[in-house]
């Protein structure tokens, strides 16, 4: 069932996709995601010319044609940026559209002269892995390996040039050579990549794996590996889908799978992802509610001078708070032995009292800090302190106490309750 | 004693508008030197030109009496903290190790010795415990110390730092100052671009006062006078800024094509 050809095509696709993705990581980090797109579009006239001149599609001609067009486009963009006042995105669009238009023109010329092989040409627009011949496959696999080696060889240079180009130049690295190497690798990556997804969708293969990978890691080597993995998985998935379903192009499917990875990464990523941020928001809300309840009970005890109990209704009245989540918060507080439920309502345990005291202390300390250090009037500080009492960490608390010289009372002359030991 | 940096008749433009006019001075070795002036006075441009990052329209600079390329390994550069994207995927150690990169080890792996030197540098700026921390999670002061550690890892003789005191907390400021004094005691030269007059007198031994032209350069007692400070901070010379606009608008070359620079004799 697994014939050799299919395995070779799959393996080839895997290499092609991952090598483009690895090169794309640096474009992504440089904030030059669009440059890859421009180069991809700009390759079209080079590829078509190579097709005409090479009377067919020998991969050697294709690579030379693509490399030439790609380099001209790249240096064209750089030239326009340097010599005119056009912004970089304008220069990129200008080159992209002109080259691509020229490429399409050449393509329709080939089609009209009826060389009969335009089916082979069209695959450069949208990609078609299945149309790859064994000859192509070997050549492009070789190129893909070269790309991976190139990135490994230039790793330090690319890393430093992307992070801090001035420093690279200041320590005397050959920045011209590194930049040239990167351009050649990008053009080659695009040449390799358009075999699978085509010119139009190439940007996705360069950039989406990086965007997905960046969500999961903050280490450059791991990011390179992850980007390669995402691209490979998408290439395999896309090839498989288009091979299974009749008349389905490979490129769009690969790009769709990649897009799926990209968007799900944005949602699921730890810390920065949408889900993690929602969770954090919920947990902040819960923390605020539980600390407010403990503060409320502590305040009631402070006024009464003895332990008191409050019913849930009384809590809502006192804080003008809403019922939402109140029962659950109380249940959690009970579970953590911060409050006990008595017949007449909820009362603080020793542990809960200490926690409530901490919140009140932070509130009053922050009010004092605002009046002392920020020169705010005493009648303006309460709302600020209502938030900060939930934010201030023990470390910052220690700083405030030290800076204010162990204060005894807040601006409203209420005592600042320290822990008795 | 000898000179650390010499700047000869330096004119530099940005977008074909001169931002430094015929600046000429020499700096001593083994001192903490401040390059001081108001915003937009060309301090950073001066530093970048000395580091070969900007091409002068005329004039030249030398370090230890030689062109930069001959002494590069003895020169360390700390760019402005805000000139890089701190969201870059790297940890503190990765960045400090960049100080060990050289032209001749570009294609080689990082060695144990490089790691040892980087670790030492991190220790000097009190960031060793943060070695594995993502750089995006650092405070401004910590980021600045990472940059200084990277610079220390270069083991140079002269350090050029662009605004290392901007946006750092008091503790970092003290730590940097102490470090600078230690470096000076080891005979190193430190040149610092600095915009804050309040602290300049306290930090530096020697001061270069700039405001698109050289106002004064010398020991701080001689330069930090009311008259000179007023001259530096009293706005730009109207003639210079009008002329600069004119040159920029007409794209007029700053030297005639056949003009021969007095180049240093090797």
XYZ file of C-alpha atoms in Angstrom:
687
model
C 0.000 0.000 0.000
C 2.888 2.366 0.687
C 4.622 2.491 -2.620
C 8.069 3.949 -2.908
C 6.918 6.925 -4.982
C 4.425 8.075 -2.406
C 6.991 7.782 0.364
C 9.497 9.769 -1.670
C 6.950 12.467 -2.441
C 5.975 12.697 1.204
C 9.568 12.834 2.349
C 10.345 15.440 -0.278
C 7.391 17.616 0.690
C 8.469 17.396 4.285
C 11.969 18.638 3.529
C 10.738 21.373 1.205
C 8.236 22.723 3.693
C 10.499 22.591 6.718
C 13.444 24.243 4.995
C 11.332 27.208 3.873
C 9.862 27.533 7.347
C 13.302 27.602 8.986
C 14.493 30.431 6.758
C 11.186 32.230 7.336
C 11.809 32.350 11.097
C 14.387 35.092 10.644
C 12.194 37.144 8.284
C 9.382 36.838 10.811
C 11.582 37.969 13.699
C 12.926 40.870 11.680
C 9.388 42.049 11.035
C 9.887 41.546 7.307
C 7.142 39.042 6.754
C 6.070 40.730 3.545
C 9.487 40.578 1.912
C 9.192 36.819 1.446
C 5.826 37.326 -0.206
C 7.281 39.922 -2.552
C 10.201 37.712 -3.493
C 7.862 34.791 -4.119
C 5.745 36.834 -6.513
C 8.832 38.306 -8.119
C 10.190 34.837 -8.902
C 7.417 34.165 -11.393
C 8.943 35.950 -14.424
C 12.300 34.281 -13.696
C 10.712 30.876 -13.510
C 8.672 31.351 -16.671
C 11.642 32.744 -18.602
C 13.691 29.771 -17.478
C 10.865 27.554 -18.703
C 10.867 29.201 -22.128
C 14.645 29.257 -22.484
C 15.118 25.815 -21.035
C 12.424 24.392 -23.301
C 10.868 22.497 -20.503
C 11.331 22.520 -16.854
C 14.722 21.170 -16.038
C 15.150 22.110 -12.382
C 18.595 23.617 -12.989
C 17.153 26.294 -15.280
C 14.348 26.947 -12.845
C 16.704 27.514 -9.973
C 18.903 29.871 -11.942
C 15.877 31.779 -13.254
C 14.323 32.019 -9.817
C 17.561 33.047 -8.142
C 18.194 35.794 -10.691
C 14.675 37.221 -10.477
C 14.655 36.941 -6.698
C 17.959 38.731 -6.248
C 16.974 41.498 -8.673
C 13.716 41.970 -6.779
C 15.438 41.980 -3.407
C 18.068 44.504 -4.377
C 15.436 46.492 -6.268
C 13.472 46.874 -3.049
C 16.608 47.849 -1.135
C 17.564 50.351 -3.844
C 14.149 52.009 -3.848
C 14.187 52.252 -0.066
C 17.600 53.900 -0.051
C 17.274 56.252 -2.978
C 13.723 57.485 -2.678
C 11.559 58.676 0.159
C 9.105 55.805 -0.312
C 8.288 53.778 2.777
C 9.420 50.180 2.866
C 5.926 48.675 2.417
C 5.390 50.803 -0.682
C 8.700 49.699 -2.178
C 7.796 46.070 -1.477
C 4.346 46.366 -3.070
C 5.734 48.189 -6.075
C 8.275 45.487 -6.854
C 5.885 42.653 -6.020
C 3.111 43.801 -8.332
C 5.345 44.816 -11.235
C 7.266 41.545 -11.266
C 4.178 39.438 -10.775
C 2.335 41.253 -13.561
C 5.271 40.644 -15.863
C 5.313 36.982 -14.871
C 1.611 36.524 -15.630
C 2.148 38.225 -18.991
C 4.924 35.786 -19.825
C 2.769 32.900 -18.723
C -0.078 33.823 -21.029
C 2.483 34.152 -23.835
C 3.667 30.590 -23.215
C 0.073 29.447 -23.104
C -0.770 31.174 -26.406
C 2.225 29.746 -28.243
C 0.842 26.441 -27.128
C 3.946 24.760 -25.918
C 1.599 22.255 -24.442
C 3.346 22.119 -21.145
C 1.647 24.989 -19.452
C 0.105 22.577 -17.009
C 3.593 22.290 -15.610
C 3.834 26.046 -15.390
C 0.548 26.560 -13.652
C 1.733 24.570 -10.735
C 4.007 27.470 -9.839
C 0.941 29.557 -9.146
C -0.781 27.229 -6.723
C 1.665 24.360 -6.308
C 1.104 20.711 -6.963
C 3.327 18.298 -5.135
C 1.986 15.330 -7.080
C 3.287 16.822 -10.334
C 6.863 16.692 -9.059
C 9.054 14.338 -11.079
C 11.703 12.225 -9.438
C 14.361 14.420 -11.003
C 12.794 17.557 -9.485
C 12.445 15.836 -6.212
C 16.128 14.961 -5.924
C 17.220 18.442 -6.931
C 14.859 20.218 -4.575
C 15.595 17.848 -1.730
C 19.251 18.670 -2.263
C 18.398 22.369 -2.142
C 16.352 21.928 0.993
C 19.255 20.209 2.710
C 21.516 23.024 1.565
C 19.138 25.529 3.128
C 19.112 23.759 6.466
C 22.904 23.566 6.396
C 23.119 27.242 5.446
C 20.978 28.270 8.393
C 23.044 26.074 10.718
C 26.283 27.560 9.385
C 25.118 31.174 9.608
C 23.141 30.692 12.814
C 25.213 33.115 14.911
C 25.276 35.727 12.167
C 21.546 35.555 11.450
C 20.699 35.580 15.146
C 22.781 38.669 15.913
C 21.835 40.533 12.724
C 18.158 39.967 13.470
C 18.388 40.992 17.104
C 20.856 43.866 16.896
C 22.328 44.728 13.528
C 24.293 47.733 14.802
C 26.111 45.559 17.296
C 26.949 43.014 14.609
C 28.459 45.797 12.518
C 30.228 47.307 15.532
C 32.081 44.101 16.367
C 33.189 43.865 12.759
C 31.092 40.952 11.522
C 30.836 40.857 7.716
C 27.288 42.217 7.681
C 27.199 42.513 3.890
C 28.070 38.850 3.480
C 25.564 37.749 6.110
C 22.807 39.807 4.521
C 23.659 38.439 1.086
C 23.667 34.873 2.417
C 20.286 35.473 3.961
C 18.885 36.860 0.722
C 20.161 33.894 -1.274
C 18.735 31.474 1.276
C 15.369 33.279 1.214
C 15.222 33.162 -2.567
C 16.199 29.487 -2.574
C 13.657 28.761 0.149
C 10.975 30.394 -1.933
C 12.131 28.485 -5.033
C 11.886 25.272 -3.083
C 8.636 26.238 -1.384
C 6.741 27.157 -4.537
C 7.101 23.537 -5.647
C 4.607 22.655 -2.952
C 2.371 25.711 -2.434
C 3.011 27.951 -5.431
C 3.934 31.607 -5.682
C 0.701 33.079 -4.412
C 0.611 31.214 -1.132
C 4.321 31.155 -0.474
C 4.218 33.793 2.264
C 2.138 31.380 4.327
C 4.832 28.731 4.171
C 7.534 31.207 5.174
C 5.732 33.026 7.930
C 2.834 31.029 9.409
C 5.044 28.283 10.897
C 7.077 30.992 12.676
C 3.993 32.727 13.987
C 2.708 29.415 15.324
C 6.086 28.408 16.769
C 6.655 31.761 18.493
C 3.485 31.195 20.508
C 4.986 28.142 22.140
C 8.588 28.982 22.821
C 10.980 31.817 23.556
C 14.125 30.014 22.518
C 15.418 30.526 19.007
C 16.695 26.961 18.420
C 13.416 25.522 19.677
C 11.490 27.996 17.564
C 13.367 26.878 14.449
C 12.622 23.251 15.248
C 8.954 23.891 15.982
C 8.482 25.950 12.818
C 9.967 23.076 10.818
C 7.657 20.618 12.571
C 4.531 22.706 11.969
C 5.457 23.143 8.317
C 6.152 19.431 7.891
C 2.919 18.423 9.551
C 0.990 20.852 7.361
C 2.785 19.637 4.237
C 2.023 16.028 5.049
C -1.576 16.780 5.972
C -2.150 18.925 2.903
C -0.560 16.431 0.531
C -2.562 13.619 2.056
C -5.872 15.479 1.789
C -5.286 16.530 -1.806
C -4.237 13.001 -2.734
C -7.354 11.516 -1.150
C -9.938 13.940 -2.471
C -10.287 14.122 -6.244
C -9.096 17.245 -8.033
C -7.884 19.000 -4.928
C -4.798 21.253 -5.242
C -2.026 20.651 -2.730
C -0.912 24.212 -2.023
C -4.160 25.637 -0.667
C -4.640 22.608 1.542
C -1.154 22.912 3.020
C -1.753 26.578 3.655
C -5.134 25.912 5.262
C -3.655 23.326 7.604
C -0.877 25.790 8.447
C -3.456 28.476 9.085
C -5.227 26.104 11.438
C -1.960 25.595 13.351
C -1.345 29.335 13.398
C -4.743 30.310 14.720
C -4.968 27.510 17.253
C -1.539 28.500 18.537
C -2.736 32.049 19.046
C -5.658 30.724 21.054
C -3.888 28.011 23.027
C -0.427 29.505 23.571
C 0.720 29.575 27.193
C 0.668 33.026 28.827
C 0.159 35.120 25.703
C -2.629 33.077 24.112
C -6.263 34.080 24.121
C -7.279 31.210 26.393
C -4.512 31.859 28.906
C -5.446 35.532 29.067
C -9.086 34.695 29.653
C -8.094 32.298 32.399
C -5.940 34.968 33.958
C -8.815 37.438 33.830
C -11.091 34.930 35.557
C -8.518 34.130 38.182
C -7.963 37.843 38.851
C -11.708 38.290 39.269
C -11.901 35.351 41.659
C -8.937 36.597 43.672
C -10.534 40.021 43.957
C -13.840 38.588 45.125
C -12.371 36.258 47.752
C -10.047 38.919 49.113
C -12.911 41.402 49.246
C -15.022 38.969 51.275
C -12.199 38.353 53.728
C -11.608 42.077 53.989
C -15.300 42.632 54.627
C -15.386 40.113 57.477
C -12.175 41.522 58.920
C -13.599 45.040 58.809
C -16.775 43.915 60.553
C -14.703 42.289 63.311
C -12.600 45.415 63.612
C -15.666 47.545 64.172
C -17.360 45.095 66.527
C -14.172 44.361 68.452
C -15.024 40.645 68.471
C -15.475 37.789 65.982
C -18.690 38.203 63.970
C -20.561 36.190 61.369
C -22.252 37.497 58.235
C -24.797 35.875 55.981
C -24.361 35.901 52.224
C -27.201 38.424 51.939
C -25.574 40.751 54.435
C -22.347 40.523 52.423
C -24.088 41.536 49.248
C -25.759 44.466 51.014
C -22.573 45.612 52.674
C -20.404 45.572 49.597
C -23.116 46.416 47.146
C -21.692 43.402 45.371
C -23.543 40.989 43.127
C -24.467 37.421 43.827
C -22.597 36.144 40.821
C -20.020 33.631 41.981
C -20.572 34.515 45.633
C -21.757 31.052 46.676
C -18.848 29.452 44.918
C -16.328 31.852 46.406
C -17.692 31.197 49.888
C -17.555 27.456 49.273
C -13.909 27.740 48.198
C -13.036 29.862 51.222
C -14.630 27.212 53.419
C -12.691 24.470 51.696
C -9.442 26.290 52.346
C -10.365 26.787 56.021
C -10.361 30.555 55.682
C -13.983 30.844 56.851
C -16.344 28.572 58.786
C -20.082 28.402 58.310
C -22.052 28.911 61.527
C -25.815 28.977 62.020
C -25.755 32.797 61.949
C -23.555 33.046 58.818
C -19.862 32.930 57.827
C -17.034 33.810 60.217
C -13.274 34.058 59.826
C -10.907 31.354 60.972
C -7.503 32.399 62.322
C -6.043 31.824 58.899
C -8.815 33.791 57.231
C -8.382 36.613 59.722
C -4.714 36.868 58.882
C -5.518 36.980 55.182
C -8.230 39.607 55.686
C -5.841 41.632 57.799
C -3.277 41.477 54.995
C -5.742 42.892 52.469
C -6.812 45.700 54.810
C -3.158 46.425 55.548
C -2.282 46.662 51.855
C -5.274 48.917 51.246
C -4.255 51.335 53.986
C -0.565 51.190 53.125
C -1.308 52.052 49.521
C -3.578 54.935 50.549
C -0.758 56.284 52.656
C 1.750 55.802 49.859
C -0.493 57.727 47.454
C -0.808 60.700 49.784
C 2.836 60.682 50.878
C 4.592 59.931 47.620
C 2.212 60.965 44.854
C 0.789 63.927 46.699
C -2.816 62.835 46.219
C -5.629 64.215 48.342
C -7.091 61.885 50.978
C -10.541 61.899 49.367
C -9.211 60.628 46.019
C -7.284 57.583 47.032
C -9.849 54.961 47.957
C -10.744 53.628 44.459
C -7.031 53.232 43.606
C -6.377 51.285 46.777
C -9.373 49.039 46.090
C -7.460 47.607 43.131
C -3.909 47.718 44.413
C -4.750 45.770 47.571
C -5.165 42.724 45.293
C -2.036 43.360 43.253
C 0.724 44.231 45.717
C 3.071 41.311 46.436
C 4.827 40.713 49.782
C 8.037 41.967 48.161
C 6.487 45.297 47.172
C 4.709 45.502 50.532
C 8.072 45.237 52.294
C 9.427 48.038 50.091
C 6.474 50.300 50.888
C 6.675 49.628 54.628
C 10.389 50.383 54.578
C 10.006 53.505 52.492
C 7.253 54.906 54.705
C 9.133 53.925 57.900
C 6.723 51.366 59.438
C 3.714 53.712 59.518
C 1.043 53.227 62.197
C -2.040 54.814 60.641
C -3.386 55.515 57.152
C -4.466 58.985 55.880
C -7.937 58.445 57.409
C -6.319 57.733 60.802
C -7.341 54.066 60.688
C -4.655 51.798 62.156
C -2.528 49.793 59.730
C -2.908 46.247 61.040
C 0.416 44.383 61.109
C 0.669 40.711 61.921
C 1.289 40.242 65.667
C 3.965 37.690 66.311
C 49.194 58.879 28.584
C 48.117 58.766 24.942
C 44.805 59.378 23.276
C 41.816 57.038 23.293
C 39.596 58.628 20.635
C 40.478 61.293 18.113
C 37.779 62.984 16.068
C 39.043 65.104 13.189
C 36.884 67.661 11.410
C 33.907 65.373 11.504
C 30.783 66.330 9.553
C 27.978 63.776 9.454
C 24.528 64.044 7.940
C 21.359 62.138 8.370
C 19.038 62.052 5.333
C 21.493 64.457 3.698
C 21.043 67.000 6.499
C 24.156 67.701 8.547
C 23.677 66.805 12.210
C 27.320 67.291 13.215
C 29.351 70.206 11.902
C 33.146 70.015 11.784
C 33.548 68.442 15.177
C 37.152 68.078 16.297
C 38.455 66.800 19.646
C 40.692 64.266 21.356
C 39.917 62.164 24.404
C 42.374 60.815 26.995
C 42.751 57.194 28.096
C 41.651 55.774 31.419
C 38.878 58.237 32.162
C 35.098 58.159 32.398
C 34.056 60.576 29.684
C 30.607 62.007 29.124
C 29.311 63.167 25.761
C 26.677 65.629 26.884
C 24.200 67.795 25.042
C 20.470 68.412 24.536
C 18.175 66.106 22.553
C 19.036 65.960 18.862
C 22.471 67.444 19.410
C 24.227 64.627 17.511
C 25.588 62.644 20.467
C 24.420 59.274 19.205
C 25.472 60.158 15.656
C 28.951 60.919 16.957
C 29.178 57.573 18.713
C 27.832 55.692 15.701
C 30.310 57.378 13.418
C 33.198 56.444 15.711
C 31.875 52.855 15.607
C 31.741 52.925 11.808
C 27.949 52.593 11.747
C 27.488 55.904 9.937
C 29.671 57.287 7.186
C 30.927 60.811 7.721
C 30.646 63.347 4.903
C 34.038 64.594 5.850
C 36.675 64.042 8.497
C 37.674 60.821 10.203
C 38.005 59.233 13.602
C 40.701 57.111 15.190
C 40.843 54.927 18.249
C 44.182 54.443 20.030
C 45.760 56.241 17.088
C 44.537 53.732 14.529
C 41.559 53.256 12.246
C 38.726 51.317 13.902
C 39.257 48.190 11.813
C 42.733 47.681 13.233
C 41.619 47.884 16.863
C 38.076 46.518 16.700
C 38.659 43.811 19.276
C 39.739 46.440 21.801
C 36.533 48.461 21.338
C 33.162 47.659 22.839
C 29.845 49.256 21.965
C 26.627 49.409 23.967
C 23.750 50.617 21.780
C 20.675 52.321 23.197
C 18.554 49.825 25.044
C 15.493 50.797 23.044
C 17.183 50.191 19.709
C 16.392 46.472 19.828
C 13.242 44.385 20.102
C 13.370 42.767 23.541
C 10.665 40.351 22.480
C 13.328 38.506 20.493
C 13.448 34.824 21.486
C 16.609 34.666 23.567
C 17.582 34.330 27.204
C 20.013 36.510 29.107
C 22.949 34.167 28.539
C 22.292 34.109 24.762
C 22.617 37.885 24.588
C 25.738 38.085 26.760
C 27.370 35.386 24.634
C 26.927 37.666 21.617
C 29.747 39.691 23.148
C 32.016 36.782 22.313
C 31.135 36.746 18.608
C 34.020 37.703 16.354
C 34.655 37.817 12.663
C 36.935 34.800 12.981
C 34.568 32.640 15.037
C 31.372 33.460 13.169
C 31.074 29.927 11.809
C 32.363 28.226 14.944
C 30.479 26.971 17.922
C 30.466 28.797 21.218
C 33.290 27.459 23.401
C 33.487 26.659 27.099
C 35.824 29.628 27.478
C 33.184 31.917 25.928
C 30.665 30.643 28.465
C 33.062 31.163 31.326
C 33.725 34.772 30.280
C 30.008 35.457 29.770
C 29.247 34.009 33.208
C 31.853 36.266 34.778
C 30.371 39.277 33.014
C 26.904 38.400 34.303
C 28.293 38.091 37.806
C 29.768 41.595 37.558
C 26.366 43.104 36.771
C 24.620 40.945 39.411
C 22.477 39.078 36.925
C 23.899 35.583 37.214
C 20.701 34.234 38.734
C 18.838 35.574 35.697
C 21.030 33.761 33.158
C 18.151 31.572 31.964
C 15.521 34.325 32.077
C 13.814 35.305 28.820
C 14.948 38.790 27.873
C 11.334 39.858 27.313
C 10.695 39.357 31.032
C 13.401 41.730 32.225
C 12.866 45.181 33.680
C 14.428 48.170 31.947
C 17.296 48.248 34.412
C 17.970 44.550 33.970
C 17.931 44.910 30.176
C 20.518 47.653 30.454
C 22.694 45.469 32.664
C 22.424 42.627 30.146
C 23.747 44.975 27.470
C 26.595 46.032 29.731
C 27.398 42.408 30.535
C 27.536 41.661 26.812
C 29.922 44.537 26.431
C 32.098 43.324 29.346
C 32.241 39.903 27.701
C 34.040 41.553 24.797
C 36.995 42.221 27.135
C 37.821 45.463 25.407
C 39.962 48.431 26.441
C 37.509 51.155 25.540
C 33.729 51.098 26.015
C 31.317 53.346 24.141
C 27.877 53.384 25.747
C 24.797 55.115 24.386
C 22.556 56.430 27.181
C 23.055 53.563 29.645
C 21.266 55.473 32.419
C 17.990 56.057 30.604
C 14.970 54.416 32.191
C 16.851 52.455 34.856
C 15.982 52.244 38.542
C 18.166 53.761 41.247
C 19.704 50.401 42.181
C 20.807 49.745 38.589
C 22.189 53.247 38.319
C 24.372 52.680 41.379
C 25.462 49.283 40.097
C 26.445 50.715 36.705
C 28.337 53.594 38.301
C 30.299 51.282 40.558
C 31.121 49.110 37.582
C 32.314 52.096 35.558
C 34.649 53.118 38.378
C 36.028 49.590 38.637
C 36.648 49.618 34.894
C 38.448 52.931 35.157
C 40.623 51.567 37.947
C 41.624 48.748 35.631
C 42.798 51.360 33.166
C 39.843 51.102 30.795
C 38.357 54.092 29.042
C 34.595 54.597 29.119
C 32.773 57.046 26.865
C 29.131 57.613 27.694
C 26.461 59.479 25.776
C 24.350 61.192 28.403
C 21.616 63.815 28.222
C 21.043 64.558 31.891
C 22.968 67.620 33.077
C 22.005 67.044 36.712
C 24.099 63.922 37.019
C 26.778 64.578 34.404
C 29.022 66.513 36.752
C 28.941 63.728 39.310
C 29.466 60.816 36.891
C 32.246 61.966 34.590
C 35.898 63.032 34.774
C 35.934 64.544 31.336
C 33.146 66.057 29.293
C 32.435 66.675 25.617
C 29.685 69.262 25.217
C 27.876 68.963 21.902
C 25.068 70.764 20.206
C 25.380 69.830 16.517
C 28.766 71.536 16.850
C 31.428 71.082 19.479
C 30.882 73.519 22.328
C 33.741 72.332 24.524
C 35.759 69.249 25.421
C 38.007 68.878 28.437
C 38.219 68.047 32.143
C 34.848 68.638 33.720
C 36.067 71.522 35.875
C 36.882 73.429 32.708
C 33.819 72.439 30.714
C 31.102 72.477 33.330
C 30.842 76.238 33.486
C 27.702 78.305 33.339
C 28.702 80.021 30.100
C 29.530 76.836 28.216
C 26.424 75.015 29.442
C 24.296 77.930 28.386
C 25.903 77.849 25.001
C 25.257 74.123 24.612
C 21.685 74.167 25.883
C 20.686 77.576 24.565
C 19.270 76.272 21.330
C 20.957 75.563 18.025
C 22.711 78.176 15.997
C 20.148 79.629 13.608
C 22.629 79.886 10.752
C 23.632 76.233 11.063
C 20.100 74.917 11.121
C 19.012 77.108 8.181
C 22.051 76.035 6.202
C 21.372 72.390 7.096
C 17.800 72.609 5.796
C 19.063 74.218 2.627
C 21.654 71.502 2.025
C 19.028 68.838 2.653
C 16.494 70.454 0.306
C 18.921 70.973 -2.546
C 20.774 67.684 -1.937
C 23.960 69.680 -2.209
C 27.122 67.597 -1.594
C 29.021 68.651 1.521
C 32.398 68.439 -0.180
C 33.262 69.155 -3.762
C 33.788 65.927 -5.693
C 37.537 66.333 -6.105
C 38.076 67.335 -2.476
C 40.909 65.365 -0.835
C 40.506 64.576 2.842
C 43.707 64.828 4.922
C 43.879 61.197 5.699
C 46.014 59.958 8.532
C 49.433 58.695 7.507
C 49.871 55.050 8.398
